[in-house]
Amino acid sequence: MSLQQQIAANDVEWCRRERGDTVEFAVDFGRRGQASVDVVGDTVIVVAGDEQYEFELEREAQVSLSNGVLTVEVDR
């Protein structure tokens, strides 16, 4: 299941932004409690409260988590 499908099923806020040559996907896990992210190979694993989300990166991306907001940024 894609990240978009997982977050839609769990009523999590997200947005997609285009900035110059990059596309940014941001997911707000803030209200789910303490969140953490780990990247293992091409798999991103996010644990937020009692929920765990996993998704595959289709290409190289920058992944970060700050104040409960996961940001995935890829070049076009």
XYZ file of C-alpha atoms in Angstrom:
76
model
C 0.000 0.000 0.000
C 1.366 3.421 -0.896
C 1.965 6.082 1.732
C -0.931 8.136 0.329
C -3.297 5.164 0.740
C -2.050 4.494 4.275
C -2.442 8.071 5.476
C -5.865 8.424 3.816
C -7.028 5.315 5.691
C -5.779 6.786 8.998
C -7.044 10.362 8.541
C -3.571 11.966 8.603
C -3.011 15.432 7.080
C -0.683 15.640 4.070
C 0.135 17.905 1.151
C 2.134 17.924 -2.082
C 4.084 20.987 -3.202
C 6.102 21.715 -6.295
C 9.118 23.972 -5.795
C 11.291 24.695 -8.803
C 12.946 21.428 -9.786
C 11.677 19.459 -6.780
C 8.443 17.935 -5.534
C 7.848 17.869 -1.783
C 5.433 15.561 -0.024
C 4.696 16.495 3.611
C 2.757 14.424 6.157
C 1.774 15.804 9.576
C 1.918 13.050 12.204
C 1.960 15.611 15.036
C -1.317 14.658 16.641
C -0.392 10.960 16.620
C 2.172 11.427 19.399
C 5.930 10.939 19.259
C 7.072 10.151 15.704
C 10.304 8.733 14.311
C 11.572 7.874 10.833
C 14.164 5.421 9.558
C 15.286 4.723 6.002
C 16.448 1.172 5.262
C 17.579 0.831 1.673
C 14.651 2.093 -0.400
C 12.116 1.657 2.422
C 10.968 4.501 4.667
C 9.564 3.411 8.043
C 7.622 5.898 10.147
C 6.381 5.129 13.638
C 3.865 7.638 14.970
C 2.187 6.825 18.256
C 0.759 3.305 17.913
C 0.804 3.367 14.099
C 3.564 2.227 11.740
C 3.795 3.271 8.087
C 6.162 1.771 5.511
C 6.616 2.769 1.903
C 9.127 2.285 -0.878
C 10.996 5.161 -2.493
C 10.826 4.931 -6.277
C 13.903 7.138 -6.691
C 16.508 8.935 -4.623
C 14.910 11.304 -2.123
C 15.685 13.419 0.903
C 13.665 12.295 3.911
C 13.368 14.234 7.157
C 11.120 14.433 10.211
C 10.771 17.577 12.291
C 8.131 18.341 14.929
C 6.005 15.416 13.744
C 6.087 16.457 10.059
C 7.600 13.969 7.621
C 9.020 15.576 4.467
C 10.029 13.605 1.372
C 11.669 15.690 -1.353
C 12.511 14.368 -4.835
C 13.911 15.936 -7.991
C 11.609 16.039 -10.998
